[in-house]
PDB file of C-alpha atoms in Angstrom:
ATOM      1  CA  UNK A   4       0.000   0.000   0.000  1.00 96.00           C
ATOM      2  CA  UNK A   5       1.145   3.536  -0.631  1.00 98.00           C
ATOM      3  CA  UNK A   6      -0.047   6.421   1.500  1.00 98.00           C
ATOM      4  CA  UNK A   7       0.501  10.076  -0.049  1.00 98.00           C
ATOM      5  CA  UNK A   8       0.670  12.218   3.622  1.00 98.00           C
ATOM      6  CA  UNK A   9      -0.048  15.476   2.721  1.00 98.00           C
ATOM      7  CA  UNK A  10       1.206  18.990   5.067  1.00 97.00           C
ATOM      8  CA  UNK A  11       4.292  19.792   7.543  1.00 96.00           C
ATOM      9  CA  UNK A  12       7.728  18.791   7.602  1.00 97.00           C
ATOM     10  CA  UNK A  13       9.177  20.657  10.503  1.00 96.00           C
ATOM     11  CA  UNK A  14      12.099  20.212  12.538  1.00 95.00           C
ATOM     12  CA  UNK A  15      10.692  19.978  15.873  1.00 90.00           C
ATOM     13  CA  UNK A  16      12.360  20.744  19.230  1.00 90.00           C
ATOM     14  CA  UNK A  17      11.189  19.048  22.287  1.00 86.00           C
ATOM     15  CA  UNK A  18      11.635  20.488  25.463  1.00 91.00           C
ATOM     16  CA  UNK A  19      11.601  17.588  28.068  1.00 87.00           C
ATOM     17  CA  UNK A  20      11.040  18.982  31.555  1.00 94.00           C
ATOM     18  CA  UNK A  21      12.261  17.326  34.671  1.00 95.00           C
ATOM     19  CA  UNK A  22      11.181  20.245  36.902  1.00 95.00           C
ATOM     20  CA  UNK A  23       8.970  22.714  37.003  1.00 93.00           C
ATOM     21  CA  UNK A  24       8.856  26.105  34.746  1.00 91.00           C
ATOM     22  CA  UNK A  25      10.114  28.958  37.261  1.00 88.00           C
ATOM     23  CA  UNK A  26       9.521  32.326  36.242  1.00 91.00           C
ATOM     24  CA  UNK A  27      12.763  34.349  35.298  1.00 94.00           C
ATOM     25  CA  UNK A  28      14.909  30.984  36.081  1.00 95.00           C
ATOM     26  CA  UNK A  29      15.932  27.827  34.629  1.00 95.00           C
ATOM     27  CA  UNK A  30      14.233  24.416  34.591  1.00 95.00           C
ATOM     28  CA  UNK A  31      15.912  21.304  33.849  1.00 96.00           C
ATOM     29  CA  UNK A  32      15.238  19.921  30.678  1.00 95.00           C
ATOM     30  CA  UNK A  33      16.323  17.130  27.827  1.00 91.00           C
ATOM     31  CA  UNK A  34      16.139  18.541  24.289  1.00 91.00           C
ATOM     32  CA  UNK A  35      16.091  16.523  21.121  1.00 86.00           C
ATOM     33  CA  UNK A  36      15.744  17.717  17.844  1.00 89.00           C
ATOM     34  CA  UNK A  37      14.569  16.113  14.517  1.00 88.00           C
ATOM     35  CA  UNK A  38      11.773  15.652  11.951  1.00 94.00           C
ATOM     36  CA  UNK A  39       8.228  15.947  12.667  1.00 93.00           C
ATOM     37  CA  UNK A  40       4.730  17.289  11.774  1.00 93.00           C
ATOM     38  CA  UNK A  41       1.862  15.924  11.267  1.00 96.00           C
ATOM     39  CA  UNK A  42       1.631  15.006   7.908  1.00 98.00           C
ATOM     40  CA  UNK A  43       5.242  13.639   8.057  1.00 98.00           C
ATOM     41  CA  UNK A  44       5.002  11.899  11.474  1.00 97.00           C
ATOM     42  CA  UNK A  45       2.196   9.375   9.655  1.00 98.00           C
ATOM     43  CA  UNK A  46       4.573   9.249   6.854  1.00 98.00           C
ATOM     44  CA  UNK A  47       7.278   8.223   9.068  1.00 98.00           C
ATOM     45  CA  UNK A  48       5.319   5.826  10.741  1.00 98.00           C
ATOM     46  CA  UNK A  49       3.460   4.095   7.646  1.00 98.00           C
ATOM     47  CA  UNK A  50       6.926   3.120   6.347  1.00 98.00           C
ATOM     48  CA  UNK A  51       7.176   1.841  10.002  1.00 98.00           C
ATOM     49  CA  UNK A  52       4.363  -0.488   9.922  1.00 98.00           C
ATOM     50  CA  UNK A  53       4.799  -1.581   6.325  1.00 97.00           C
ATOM     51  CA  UNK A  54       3.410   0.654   4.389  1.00 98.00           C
ATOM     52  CA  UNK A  55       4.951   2.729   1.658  1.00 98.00           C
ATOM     53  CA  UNK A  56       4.927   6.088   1.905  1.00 98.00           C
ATOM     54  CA  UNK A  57       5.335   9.801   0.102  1.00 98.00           C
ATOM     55  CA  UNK A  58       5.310  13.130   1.741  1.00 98.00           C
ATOM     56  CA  UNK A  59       3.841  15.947  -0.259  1.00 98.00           C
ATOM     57  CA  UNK A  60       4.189  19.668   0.869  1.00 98.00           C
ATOM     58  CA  UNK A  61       6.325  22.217   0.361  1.00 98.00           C
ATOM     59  CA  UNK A  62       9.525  22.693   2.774  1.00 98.00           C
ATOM     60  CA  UNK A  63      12.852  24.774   2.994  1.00 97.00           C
ATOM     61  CA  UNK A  64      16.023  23.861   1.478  1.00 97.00           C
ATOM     62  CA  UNK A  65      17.542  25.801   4.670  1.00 97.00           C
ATOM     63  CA  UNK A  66      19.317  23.941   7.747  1.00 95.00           C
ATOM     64  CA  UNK A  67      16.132  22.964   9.612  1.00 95.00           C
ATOM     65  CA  UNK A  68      14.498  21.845   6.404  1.00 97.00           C
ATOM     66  CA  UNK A  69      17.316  19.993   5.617  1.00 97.00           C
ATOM     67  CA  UNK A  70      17.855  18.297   8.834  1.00 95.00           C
ATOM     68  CA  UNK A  71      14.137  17.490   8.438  1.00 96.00           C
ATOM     69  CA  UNK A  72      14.174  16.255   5.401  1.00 97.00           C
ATOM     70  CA  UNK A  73      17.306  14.198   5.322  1.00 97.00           C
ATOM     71  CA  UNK A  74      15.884  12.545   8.759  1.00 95.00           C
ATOM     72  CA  UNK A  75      12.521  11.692   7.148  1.00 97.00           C
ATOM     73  CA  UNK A  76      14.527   9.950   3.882  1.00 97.00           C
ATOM     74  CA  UNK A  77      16.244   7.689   6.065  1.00 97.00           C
ATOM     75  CA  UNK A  78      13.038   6.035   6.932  1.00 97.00           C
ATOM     76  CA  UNK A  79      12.101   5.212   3.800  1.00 97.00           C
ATOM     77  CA  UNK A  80       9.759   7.956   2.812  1.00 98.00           C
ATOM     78  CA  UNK A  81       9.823   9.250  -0.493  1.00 98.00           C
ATOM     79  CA  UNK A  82       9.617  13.771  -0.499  1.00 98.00           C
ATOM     80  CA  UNK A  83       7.444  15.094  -2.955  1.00 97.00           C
ATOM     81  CA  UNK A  84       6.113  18.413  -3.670  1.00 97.00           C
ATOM     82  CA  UNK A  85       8.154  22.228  -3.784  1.00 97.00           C
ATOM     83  CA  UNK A  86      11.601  23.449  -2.066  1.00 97.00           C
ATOM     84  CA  UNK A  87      11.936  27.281  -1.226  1.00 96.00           C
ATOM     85  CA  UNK A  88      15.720  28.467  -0.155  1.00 96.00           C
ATOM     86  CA  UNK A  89      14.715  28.944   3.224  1.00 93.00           C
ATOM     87  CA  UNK A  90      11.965  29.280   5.718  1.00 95.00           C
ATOM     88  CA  UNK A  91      10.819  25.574   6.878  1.00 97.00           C
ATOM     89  CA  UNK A  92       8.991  25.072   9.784  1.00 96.00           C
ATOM     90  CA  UNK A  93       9.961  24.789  13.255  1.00 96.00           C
ATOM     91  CA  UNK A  94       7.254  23.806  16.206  1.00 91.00           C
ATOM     92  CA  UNK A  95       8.757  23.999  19.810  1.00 91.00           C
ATOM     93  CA  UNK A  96       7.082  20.984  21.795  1.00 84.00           C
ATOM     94  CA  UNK A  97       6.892  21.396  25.557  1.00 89.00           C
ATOM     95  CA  UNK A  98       7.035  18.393  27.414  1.00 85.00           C
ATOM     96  CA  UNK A  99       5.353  18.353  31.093  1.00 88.00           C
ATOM     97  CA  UNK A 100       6.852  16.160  33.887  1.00 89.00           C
ATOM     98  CA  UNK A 101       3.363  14.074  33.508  1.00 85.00           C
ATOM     99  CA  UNK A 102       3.988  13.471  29.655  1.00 74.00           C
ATOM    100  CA  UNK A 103       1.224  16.083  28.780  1.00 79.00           C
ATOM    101  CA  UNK A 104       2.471  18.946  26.020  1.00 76.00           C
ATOM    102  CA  UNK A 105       1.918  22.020  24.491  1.00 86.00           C
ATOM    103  CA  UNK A 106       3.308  23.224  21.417  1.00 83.00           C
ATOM    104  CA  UNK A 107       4.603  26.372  19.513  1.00 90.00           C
ATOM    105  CA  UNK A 108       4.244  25.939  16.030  1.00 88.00           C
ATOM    106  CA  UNK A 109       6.014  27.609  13.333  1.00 93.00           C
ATOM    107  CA  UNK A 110       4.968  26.301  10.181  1.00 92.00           C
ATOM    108  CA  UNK A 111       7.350  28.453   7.798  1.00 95.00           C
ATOM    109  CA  UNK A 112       6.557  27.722   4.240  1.00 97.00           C
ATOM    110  CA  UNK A 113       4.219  25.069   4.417  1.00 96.00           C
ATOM    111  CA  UNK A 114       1.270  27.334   4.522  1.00 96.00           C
ATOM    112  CA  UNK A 115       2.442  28.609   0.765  1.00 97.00           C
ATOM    113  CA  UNK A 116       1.953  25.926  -0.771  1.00 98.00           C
ATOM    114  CA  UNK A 117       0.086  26.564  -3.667  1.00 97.00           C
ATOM    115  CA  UNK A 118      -2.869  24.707  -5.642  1.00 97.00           C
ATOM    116  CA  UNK A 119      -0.702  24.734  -8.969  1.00 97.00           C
ATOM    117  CA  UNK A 120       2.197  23.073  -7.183  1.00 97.00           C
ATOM    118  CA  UNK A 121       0.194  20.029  -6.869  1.00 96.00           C
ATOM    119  CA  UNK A 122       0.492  18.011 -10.153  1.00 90.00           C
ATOM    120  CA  UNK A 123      -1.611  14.720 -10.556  1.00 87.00           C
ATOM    121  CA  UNK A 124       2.026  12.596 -10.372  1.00 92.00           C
ATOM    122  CA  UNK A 125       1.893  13.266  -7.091  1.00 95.00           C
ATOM    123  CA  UNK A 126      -0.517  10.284  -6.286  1.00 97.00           C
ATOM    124  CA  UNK A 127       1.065   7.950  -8.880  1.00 96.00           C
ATOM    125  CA  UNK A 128       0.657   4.718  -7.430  1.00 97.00           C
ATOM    126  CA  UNK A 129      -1.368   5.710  -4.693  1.00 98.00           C
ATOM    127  CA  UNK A 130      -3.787   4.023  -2.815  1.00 98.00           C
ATOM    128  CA  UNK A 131      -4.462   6.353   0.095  1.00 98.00           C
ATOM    129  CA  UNK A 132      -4.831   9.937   0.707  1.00 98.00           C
ATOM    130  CA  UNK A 133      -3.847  11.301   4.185  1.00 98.00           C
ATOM    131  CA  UNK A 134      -4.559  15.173   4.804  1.00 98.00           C
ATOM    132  CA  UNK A 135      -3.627  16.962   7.759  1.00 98.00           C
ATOM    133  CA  UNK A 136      -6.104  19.131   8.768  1.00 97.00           C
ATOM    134  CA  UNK A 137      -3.483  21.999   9.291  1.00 95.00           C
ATOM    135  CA  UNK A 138      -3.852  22.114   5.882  1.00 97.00           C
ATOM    136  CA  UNK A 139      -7.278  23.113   5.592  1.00 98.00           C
ATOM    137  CA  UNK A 140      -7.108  25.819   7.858  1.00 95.00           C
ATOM    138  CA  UNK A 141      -4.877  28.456   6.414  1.00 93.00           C
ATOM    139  CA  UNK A 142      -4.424  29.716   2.809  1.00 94.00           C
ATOM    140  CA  UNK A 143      -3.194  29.074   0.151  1.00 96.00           C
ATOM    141  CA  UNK A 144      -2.260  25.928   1.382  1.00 97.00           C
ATOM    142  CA  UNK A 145      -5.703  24.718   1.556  1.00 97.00           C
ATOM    143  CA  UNK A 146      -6.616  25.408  -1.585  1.00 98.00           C
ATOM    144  CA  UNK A 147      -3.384  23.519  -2.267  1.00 98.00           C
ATOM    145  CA  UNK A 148      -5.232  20.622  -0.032  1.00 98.00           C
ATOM    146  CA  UNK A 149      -8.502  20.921  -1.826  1.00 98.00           C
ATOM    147  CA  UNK A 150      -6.914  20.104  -5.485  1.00 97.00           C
ATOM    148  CA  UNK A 151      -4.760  17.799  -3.736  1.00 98.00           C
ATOM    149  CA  UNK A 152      -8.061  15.482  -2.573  1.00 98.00           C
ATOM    150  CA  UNK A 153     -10.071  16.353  -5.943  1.00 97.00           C
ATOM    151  CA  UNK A 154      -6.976  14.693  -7.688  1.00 97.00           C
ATOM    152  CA  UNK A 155      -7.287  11.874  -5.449  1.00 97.00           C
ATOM    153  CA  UNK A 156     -10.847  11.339  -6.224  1.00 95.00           C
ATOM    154  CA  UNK A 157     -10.178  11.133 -10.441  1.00 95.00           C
ATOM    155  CA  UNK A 158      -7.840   8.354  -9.487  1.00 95.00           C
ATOM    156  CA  UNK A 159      -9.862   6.316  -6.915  1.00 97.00           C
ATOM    157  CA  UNK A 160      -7.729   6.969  -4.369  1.00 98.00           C
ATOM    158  CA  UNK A 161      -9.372   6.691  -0.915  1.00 98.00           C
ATOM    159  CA  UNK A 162      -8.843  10.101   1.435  1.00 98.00           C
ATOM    160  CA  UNK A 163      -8.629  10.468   4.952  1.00 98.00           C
ATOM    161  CA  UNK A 164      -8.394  13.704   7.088  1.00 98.00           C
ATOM    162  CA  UNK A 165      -7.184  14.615  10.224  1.00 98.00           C
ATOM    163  CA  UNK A 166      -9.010  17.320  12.030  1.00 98.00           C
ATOM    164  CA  UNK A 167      -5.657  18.620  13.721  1.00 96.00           C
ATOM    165  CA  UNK A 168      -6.427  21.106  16.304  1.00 94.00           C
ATOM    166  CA  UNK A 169      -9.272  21.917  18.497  1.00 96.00           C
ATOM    167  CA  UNK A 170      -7.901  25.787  18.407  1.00 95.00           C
ATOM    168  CA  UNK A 171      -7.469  26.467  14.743  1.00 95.00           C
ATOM    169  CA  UNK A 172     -10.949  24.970  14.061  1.00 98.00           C
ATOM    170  CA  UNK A 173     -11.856  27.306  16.558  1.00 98.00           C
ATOM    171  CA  UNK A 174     -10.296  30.578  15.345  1.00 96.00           C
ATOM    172  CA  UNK A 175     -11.191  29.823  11.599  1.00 96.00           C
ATOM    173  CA  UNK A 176     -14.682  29.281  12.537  1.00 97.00           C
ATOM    174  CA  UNK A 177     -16.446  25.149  14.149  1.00 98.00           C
ATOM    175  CA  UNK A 178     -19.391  26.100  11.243  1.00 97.00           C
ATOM    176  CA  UNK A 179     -17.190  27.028   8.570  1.00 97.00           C
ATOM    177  CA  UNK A 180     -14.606  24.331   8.959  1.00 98.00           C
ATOM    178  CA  UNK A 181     -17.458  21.646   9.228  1.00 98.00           C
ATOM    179  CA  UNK A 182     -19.418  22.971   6.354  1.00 98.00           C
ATOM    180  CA  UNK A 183     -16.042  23.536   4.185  1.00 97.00           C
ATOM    181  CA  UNK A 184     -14.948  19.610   5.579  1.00 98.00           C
ATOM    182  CA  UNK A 185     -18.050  18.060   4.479  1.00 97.00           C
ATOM    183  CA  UNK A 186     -18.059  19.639   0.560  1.00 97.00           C
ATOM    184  CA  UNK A 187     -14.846  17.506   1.168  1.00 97.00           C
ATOM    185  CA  UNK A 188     -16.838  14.303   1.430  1.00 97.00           C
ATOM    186  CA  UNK A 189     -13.590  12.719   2.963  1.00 98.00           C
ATOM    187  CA  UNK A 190     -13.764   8.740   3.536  1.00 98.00           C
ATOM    188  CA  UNK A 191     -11.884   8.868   7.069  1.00 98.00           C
ATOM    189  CA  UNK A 192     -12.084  11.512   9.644  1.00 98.00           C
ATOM    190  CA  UNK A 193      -9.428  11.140  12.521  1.00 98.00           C
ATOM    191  CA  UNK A 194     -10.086  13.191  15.669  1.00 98.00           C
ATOM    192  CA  UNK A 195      -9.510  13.510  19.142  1.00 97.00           C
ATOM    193  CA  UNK A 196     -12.660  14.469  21.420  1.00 97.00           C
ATOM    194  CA  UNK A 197     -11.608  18.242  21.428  1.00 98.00           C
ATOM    195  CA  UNK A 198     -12.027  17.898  17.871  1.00 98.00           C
ATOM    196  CA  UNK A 199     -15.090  15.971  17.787  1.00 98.00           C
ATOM    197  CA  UNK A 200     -16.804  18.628  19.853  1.00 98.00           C
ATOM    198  CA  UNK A 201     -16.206  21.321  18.495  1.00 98.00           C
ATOM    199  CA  UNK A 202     -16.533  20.281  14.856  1.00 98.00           C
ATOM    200  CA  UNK A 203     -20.140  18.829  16.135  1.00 97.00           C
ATOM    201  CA  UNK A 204     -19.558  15.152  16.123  1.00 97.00           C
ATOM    202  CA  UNK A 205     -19.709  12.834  13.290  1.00 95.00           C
ATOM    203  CA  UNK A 206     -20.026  13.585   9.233  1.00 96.00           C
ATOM    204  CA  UNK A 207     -22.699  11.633   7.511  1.00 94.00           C
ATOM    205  CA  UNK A 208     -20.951   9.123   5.870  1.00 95.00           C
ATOM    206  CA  UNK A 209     -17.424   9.314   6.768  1.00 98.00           C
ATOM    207  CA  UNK A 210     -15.648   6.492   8.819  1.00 98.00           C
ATOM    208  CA  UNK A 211     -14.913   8.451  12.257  1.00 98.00           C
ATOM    209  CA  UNK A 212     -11.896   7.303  14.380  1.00 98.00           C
ATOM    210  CA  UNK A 213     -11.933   9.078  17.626  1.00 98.00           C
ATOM    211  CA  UNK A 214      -8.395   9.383  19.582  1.00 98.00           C
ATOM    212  CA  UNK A 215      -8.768   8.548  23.282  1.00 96.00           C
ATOM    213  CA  UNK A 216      -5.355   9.068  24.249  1.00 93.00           C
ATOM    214  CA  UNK A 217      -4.818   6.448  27.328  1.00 92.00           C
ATOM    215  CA  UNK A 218      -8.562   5.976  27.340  1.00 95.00           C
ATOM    216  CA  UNK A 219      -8.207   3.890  23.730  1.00 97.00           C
ATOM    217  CA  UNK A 220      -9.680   4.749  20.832  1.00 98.00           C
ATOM    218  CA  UNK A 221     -13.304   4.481  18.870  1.00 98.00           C
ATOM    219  CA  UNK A 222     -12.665   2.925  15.508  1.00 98.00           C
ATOM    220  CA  UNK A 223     -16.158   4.066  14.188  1.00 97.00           C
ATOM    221  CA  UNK A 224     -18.039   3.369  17.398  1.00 96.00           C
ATOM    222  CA  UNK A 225     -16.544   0.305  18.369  1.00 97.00           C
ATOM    223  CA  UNK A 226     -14.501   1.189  21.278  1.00 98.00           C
ATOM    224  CA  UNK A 227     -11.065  -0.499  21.949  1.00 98.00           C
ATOM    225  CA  UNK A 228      -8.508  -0.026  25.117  1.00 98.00           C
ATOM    226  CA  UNK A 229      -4.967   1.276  24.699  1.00 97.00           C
ATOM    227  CA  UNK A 230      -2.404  -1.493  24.876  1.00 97.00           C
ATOM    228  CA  UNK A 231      -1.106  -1.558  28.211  1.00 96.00           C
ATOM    229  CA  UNK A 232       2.335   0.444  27.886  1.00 96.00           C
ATOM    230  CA  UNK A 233       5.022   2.864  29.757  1.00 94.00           C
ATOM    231  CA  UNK A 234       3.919   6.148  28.469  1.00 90.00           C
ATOM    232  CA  UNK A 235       7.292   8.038  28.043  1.00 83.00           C
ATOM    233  CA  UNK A 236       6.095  11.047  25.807  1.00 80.00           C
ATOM    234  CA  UNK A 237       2.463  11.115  24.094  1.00 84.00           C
ATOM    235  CA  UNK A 238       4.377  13.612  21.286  1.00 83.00           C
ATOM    236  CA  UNK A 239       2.907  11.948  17.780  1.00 91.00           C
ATOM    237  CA  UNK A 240       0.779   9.311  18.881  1.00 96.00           C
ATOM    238  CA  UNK A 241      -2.210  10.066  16.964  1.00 97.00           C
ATOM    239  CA  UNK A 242      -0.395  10.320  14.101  1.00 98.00           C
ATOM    240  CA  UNK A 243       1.445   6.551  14.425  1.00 98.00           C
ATOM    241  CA  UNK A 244      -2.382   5.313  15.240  1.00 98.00           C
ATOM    242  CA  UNK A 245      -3.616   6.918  11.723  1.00 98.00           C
ATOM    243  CA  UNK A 246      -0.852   5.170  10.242  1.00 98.00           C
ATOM    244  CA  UNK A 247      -1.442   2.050  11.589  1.00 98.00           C
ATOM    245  CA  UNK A 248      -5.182   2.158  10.956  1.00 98.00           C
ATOM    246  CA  UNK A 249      -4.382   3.334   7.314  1.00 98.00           C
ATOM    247  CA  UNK A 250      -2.128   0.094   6.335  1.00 98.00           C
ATOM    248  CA  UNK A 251      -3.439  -2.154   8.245  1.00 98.00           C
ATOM    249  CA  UNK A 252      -6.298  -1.363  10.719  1.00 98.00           C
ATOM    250  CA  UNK A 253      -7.001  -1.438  14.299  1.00 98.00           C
ATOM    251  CA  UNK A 254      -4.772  -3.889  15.627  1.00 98.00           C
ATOM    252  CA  UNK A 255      -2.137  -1.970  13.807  1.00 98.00           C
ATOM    253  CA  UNK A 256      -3.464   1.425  14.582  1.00 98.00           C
ATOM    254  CA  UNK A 257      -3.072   0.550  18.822  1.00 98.00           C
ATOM    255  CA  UNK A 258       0.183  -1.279  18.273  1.00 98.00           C
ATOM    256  CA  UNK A 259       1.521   1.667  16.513  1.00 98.00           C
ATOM    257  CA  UNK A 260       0.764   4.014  19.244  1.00 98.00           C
ATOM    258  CA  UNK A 261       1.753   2.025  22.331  1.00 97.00           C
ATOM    259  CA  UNK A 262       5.312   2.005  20.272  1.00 97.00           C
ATOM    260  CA  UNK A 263       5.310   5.497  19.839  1.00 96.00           C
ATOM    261  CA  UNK A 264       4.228   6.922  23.375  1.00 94.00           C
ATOM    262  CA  UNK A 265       6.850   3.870  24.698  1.00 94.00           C
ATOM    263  CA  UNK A 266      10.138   6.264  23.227  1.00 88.00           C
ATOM    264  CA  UNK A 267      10.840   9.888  23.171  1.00 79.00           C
ATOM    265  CA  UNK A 268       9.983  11.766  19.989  1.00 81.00           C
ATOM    266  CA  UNK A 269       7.069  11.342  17.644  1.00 88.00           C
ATOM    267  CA  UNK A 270       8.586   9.133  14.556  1.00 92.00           C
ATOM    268  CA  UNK A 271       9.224   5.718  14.773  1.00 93.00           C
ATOM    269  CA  UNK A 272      12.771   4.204  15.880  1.00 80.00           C
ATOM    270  CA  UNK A 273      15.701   5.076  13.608  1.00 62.00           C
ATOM    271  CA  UNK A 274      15.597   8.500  13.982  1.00 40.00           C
ATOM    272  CA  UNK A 275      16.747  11.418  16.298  1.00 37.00           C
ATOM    273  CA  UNK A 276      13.516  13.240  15.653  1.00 38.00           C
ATOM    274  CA  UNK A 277      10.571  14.870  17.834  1.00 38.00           C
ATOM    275  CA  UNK A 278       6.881  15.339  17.282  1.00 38.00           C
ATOM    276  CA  UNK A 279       4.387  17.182  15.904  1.00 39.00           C
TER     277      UNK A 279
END
């Protein structure tokens, strides 16, 4: 199976507490830095589970989007799409002492990607369609995101979306983003129960994976536990259980994220990277 994952390839920086934030003083931290996003995390972790996969967006032929880039490769996904001089994406993920997170997102030149920079050899091969919802929510990249799925629907190719973020749903507007998702009409919506809310629940006619984080996860209302695992850093794991539903279902989907919250970072072993 190849999966076309379409949005950010960052470099990400996590910040790993082991104490407290203080005010105007230091906190003990581990930092790593490497590859992430969304749309590149469930790259990264389709070529983990089996799968074959392309990233499409467009990224920065600078040092972070190189480091990125070059990091992404090396697990066997194949880049596709535009490369500016400069100006990737960086997102800053903050790491609590309980394994929770918040993050900073710079997303650099991923949000230009344009409509016309998406050619229909972009899905040669395909058989799945993964958008990041990120991509939806600012322009011109979702134009770029919208031509991107229409193309995917001349060649058969099934299309999933992720709804992202709870907040930029939010500050583009729950009705608008709903309305403008269903025109859509995508096969798969992946969500967390932020998400869900706000968005109103369910599409007619869409398979609807809800994210449960330790709680498990509803694979279109049949509800399944989390594997039992040492949660070391959540970063990414909605993206590895996308992947894993993508190539190979639910079994796959929960194995896929018990390995990724078991390990620092958000991609899967053989990288240096973080998450997104």
């Amino acid at each position: 199976m190849l999966v076309v994952s379409l949005g950010d390839l960052v470099l990400d920086v996590i910040v790993r507490l082991q104490q407290p934030l203080a005010p105007d003083a230091d906190a003990t931290s581990r930092i790593t830095l490497g590859a992430g996003g969304q749309a590149a995390n469930v790259a990264g972790w389709v070529a983990a589970v089996g799968g074959q996969a392309r990233w499409l967006g467009k990224r920065g032929d600078d040092l972070a989007g190189r480091a990125a880039a070059s990091q992404l490769a090396a697990l066997g996904v194949e880049l596709a799409g535009p490369v500016e001089p400069a100006g990737n994406g960086v997102i800053v993920s903050l790491v609590g002492l309980d394994g929770s997170r918040s993050m900073c997102p710079d997303r650099g030149v991923a949000v230009e990607l344009q409509a016309a920079e998406i050619g229909g050899d972009a899905f040669a091969g395909a058989d799945h369609l993964h958008v990041s919802g990120y991509a939806l929510l600012r322009e011109p990249v979702r134009e770029a995101a919208t031509r991107a799925i229409r193309l995917a629907r001349e060649q058969d190719i099934r299309v999933s979306v992720d709804l992202s973020s709870w907040s930029a749903i939010r500050d583009r507007g729950a009705e608008r983003f709903r309305a403008e998702l269903g025109s859509l009409e995508p096969d798969v919506v992946f969500c967390n129960e932020d998400e869900d809310r706000i968005v109103g629940g369910r599409l007619p006619g869409a398979v609807w994976i809800l994210k449960r984080g330790a709680s498990g996860c509803s694979f279109d209302g049949e509800e399944r536990p989390a594997l039992p695992v040492e949660v070391v850093d959540t970063t990414g794991a909605g993206d590895a259980l996308a992947a894993g539903w993508i190539v190979g279902g639910p079994d796959l989907a929960l194995e896929a994220a018990a390995r990724c919250v078991a390990r620092a970072g958000s991609m899967p072993d053989g990288d240096a990277s973080g998450g997104g």
